Coordinates of C-alpha atoms in Angstrom, one line a residue:
M1 CA 137.8 85.2 144.3
S2 CA 135.7 88.3 144.8
I3 CA 137.0 91.6 146.0
D4 CA 134.8 93.6 148.4
L5 CA 134.6 97.0 146.8
R6 CA 133.9 98.8 150.1
S7 CA 136.9 97.2 151.7
A8 CA 139.1 98.2 148.7
Q9 CA 137.9 101.8 148.9
Y10 CA 138.6 101.9 152.6
R11 CA 142.1 100.6 152.1
I12 CA 142.8 103.2 149.4
L13 CA 141.5 106.0 151.7
I14 CA 143.7 104.8 154.6
F15 CA 146.7 104.6 152.2
C16 CA 146.1 108.2 150.9
L17 CA 145.7 109.5 154.4
Y18 CA 148.9 107.7 155.4
L19 CA 150.8 109.4 152.6
G20 CA 149.2 112.9 153.1
L21 CA 149.1 113.3 156.8
P22 CA 152.9 113.8 157.3
G23 CA 152.9 116.6 154.8
I24 CA 149.9 118.2 156.5
A25 CA 151.3 117.8 159.9
F26 CA 154.7 119.2 158.8
S27 CA 153.1 122.3 157.2
Q28 CA 151.1 123.0 160.3
C29 CA 154.3 123.0 162.4
M30 CA 155.8 125.8 160.3
S31 CA 153.8 128.6 162.1
Y32 CA 153.1 129.2 165.7
E33 CA 150.9 131.6 167.7
V34 CA 152.6 134.7 169.0
S35 CA 151.3 136.2 172.2
L36 CA 150.0 139.8 172.2
Q37 CA 152.8 140.7 174.7
E38 CA 155.4 139.3 172.4
K39 CA 154.0 141.2 169.4
I40 CA 154.1 144.5 171.4
Q41 CA 157.7 143.8 172.5
E42 CA 158.9 143.0 169.0
A43 CA 157.2 145.9 167.2
A44 CA 158.9 149.2 166.7
S45 CA 155.5 150.9 166.2
V46 CA 152.0 149.9 167.4
F47 CA 149.2 152.2 166.2
E48 CA 145.6 152.3 165.3
G49 CA 144.5 153.4 161.9
K50 CA 142.4 153.0 158.7
I51 CA 143.7 151.7 155.4
T52 CA 142.9 154.4 152.8
S53 CA 144.6 152.9 149.8
S54 CA 146.7 149.9 148.6
H55 CA 148.7 149.1 145.4
S56 CA 151.1 146.4 144.5
F57 CA 154.5 146.7 142.7
W58 CA 157.5 144.7 141.6
N59 CA 160.9 145.0 143.3
E60 CA 163.8 146.2 141.2
E61 CA 164.8 142.7 140.1
R62 CA 161.2 141.7 139.3
T63 CA 161.5 138.7 141.6
L64 CA 159.1 139.8 144.3
I65 CA 155.8 141.6 144.5
Y66 CA 155.1 144.0 147.4
T67 CA 152.0 145.8 148.4
S68 CA 152.0 149.4 149.7
H69 CA 149.2 150.3 152.1
T70 CA 148.6 153.9 153.1
I71 CA 147.2 154.1 156.6
E72 CA 145.6 157.1 158.2
T73 CA 146.8 157.0 161.8
Y74 CA 144.3 157.5 164.7
K75 CA 146.3 156.7 167.8
I76 CA 149.9 155.7 168.6
F77 CA 150.4 153.1 171.3
K78 CA 154.1 152.5 170.9
G79 CA 157.0 154.1 169.0
K80 CA 157.9 157.6 167.9
P81 CA 155.1 159.9 166.8
L82 CA 154.0 159.1 163.2
S83 CA 152.6 161.5 160.6
Y84 CA 148.9 161.6 159.9
Q85 CA 149.4 159.0 157.2
V86 CA 152.0 156.2 157.0
E87 CA 152.8 153.6 154.5
I88 CA 153.2 150.0 155.3
I89 CA 154.8 147.5 152.9
T90 CA 153.8 143.9 152.9
E91 CA 155.1 141.0 150.8
G92 CA 152.8 139.6 148.1
G93 CA 150.1 141.1 145.9
I94 CA 148.9 141.3 142.3
V95 CA 150.6 143.2 139.4
S96 CA 148.8 142.8 136.1
S97 CA 148.3 139.1 135.6
D98 CA 151.1 138.1 138.1
M99 CA 150.3 137.2 141.7
L100 CA 152.5 136.4 144.7
E101 CA 150.8 135.0 147.7
V102 CA 152.8 134.9 151.0
N103 CA 151.6 132.9 154.0
P104 CA 151.2 133.8 156.7
S105 CA 150.6 137.3 155.7
P106 CA 148.0 140.0 156.7
N107 CA 145.0 140.3 154.4
L108 CA 144.6 144.1 154.5
K109 CA 141.8 145.7 152.6
T110 CA 141.0 149.4 151.9
G111 CA 138.6 150.8 154.4
E112 CA 139.5 148.4 157.2
I113 CA 140.4 149.8 160.7
G114 CA 142.8 148.0 162.8
I115 CA 145.8 148.0 165.2
F116 CA 149.1 147.6 163.4
F117 CA 152.3 146.1 164.8
A118 CA 155.2 147.1 162.5
D119 CA 158.9 147.1 162.5
E120 CA 160.9 150.1 161.3
S121 CA 161.7 148.7 157.9
A122 CA 158.0 148.4 157.1
V123 CA 156.7 151.8 158.0
G124 CA 157.4 155.2 156.4
E125 CA 155.9 158.4 155.1
P126 CA 153.7 157.8 152.0
G127 CA 156.0 157.6 149.0
A128 CA 159.1 157.0 151.1
F129 CA 159.7 153.6 149.6
K130 CA 161.1 153.1 146.1
Q131 CA 158.4 151.6 143.9
N132 CA 158.5 150.4 140.3

């Protein structure tokens, strides 16, 4: 009895896809697109600005890493007037050799200009948030 190698490889590929697709499909269902209108309604502040600096730090319990981004504000579209510079805190970052990646999460880089949608707990004056 001879085994057709091509047929065996095909069956293995189908079996692997069968096992892997439910996990892929499930993970894709975890996030959904939010309309611009919804983002504007949910945000306490909407503003344009440039990221001037970023640094990561541990929380007090050393269980989470956060990144502080200092943003030079150009224009406020929604919310109370902000100072010239604001600080936005995002989850995730790198401290020494430790890294925490949070998905979905914005990938903010120093020098980038953008429009920011933020809730009140994520925005403050530079240095307003306790950092370790």
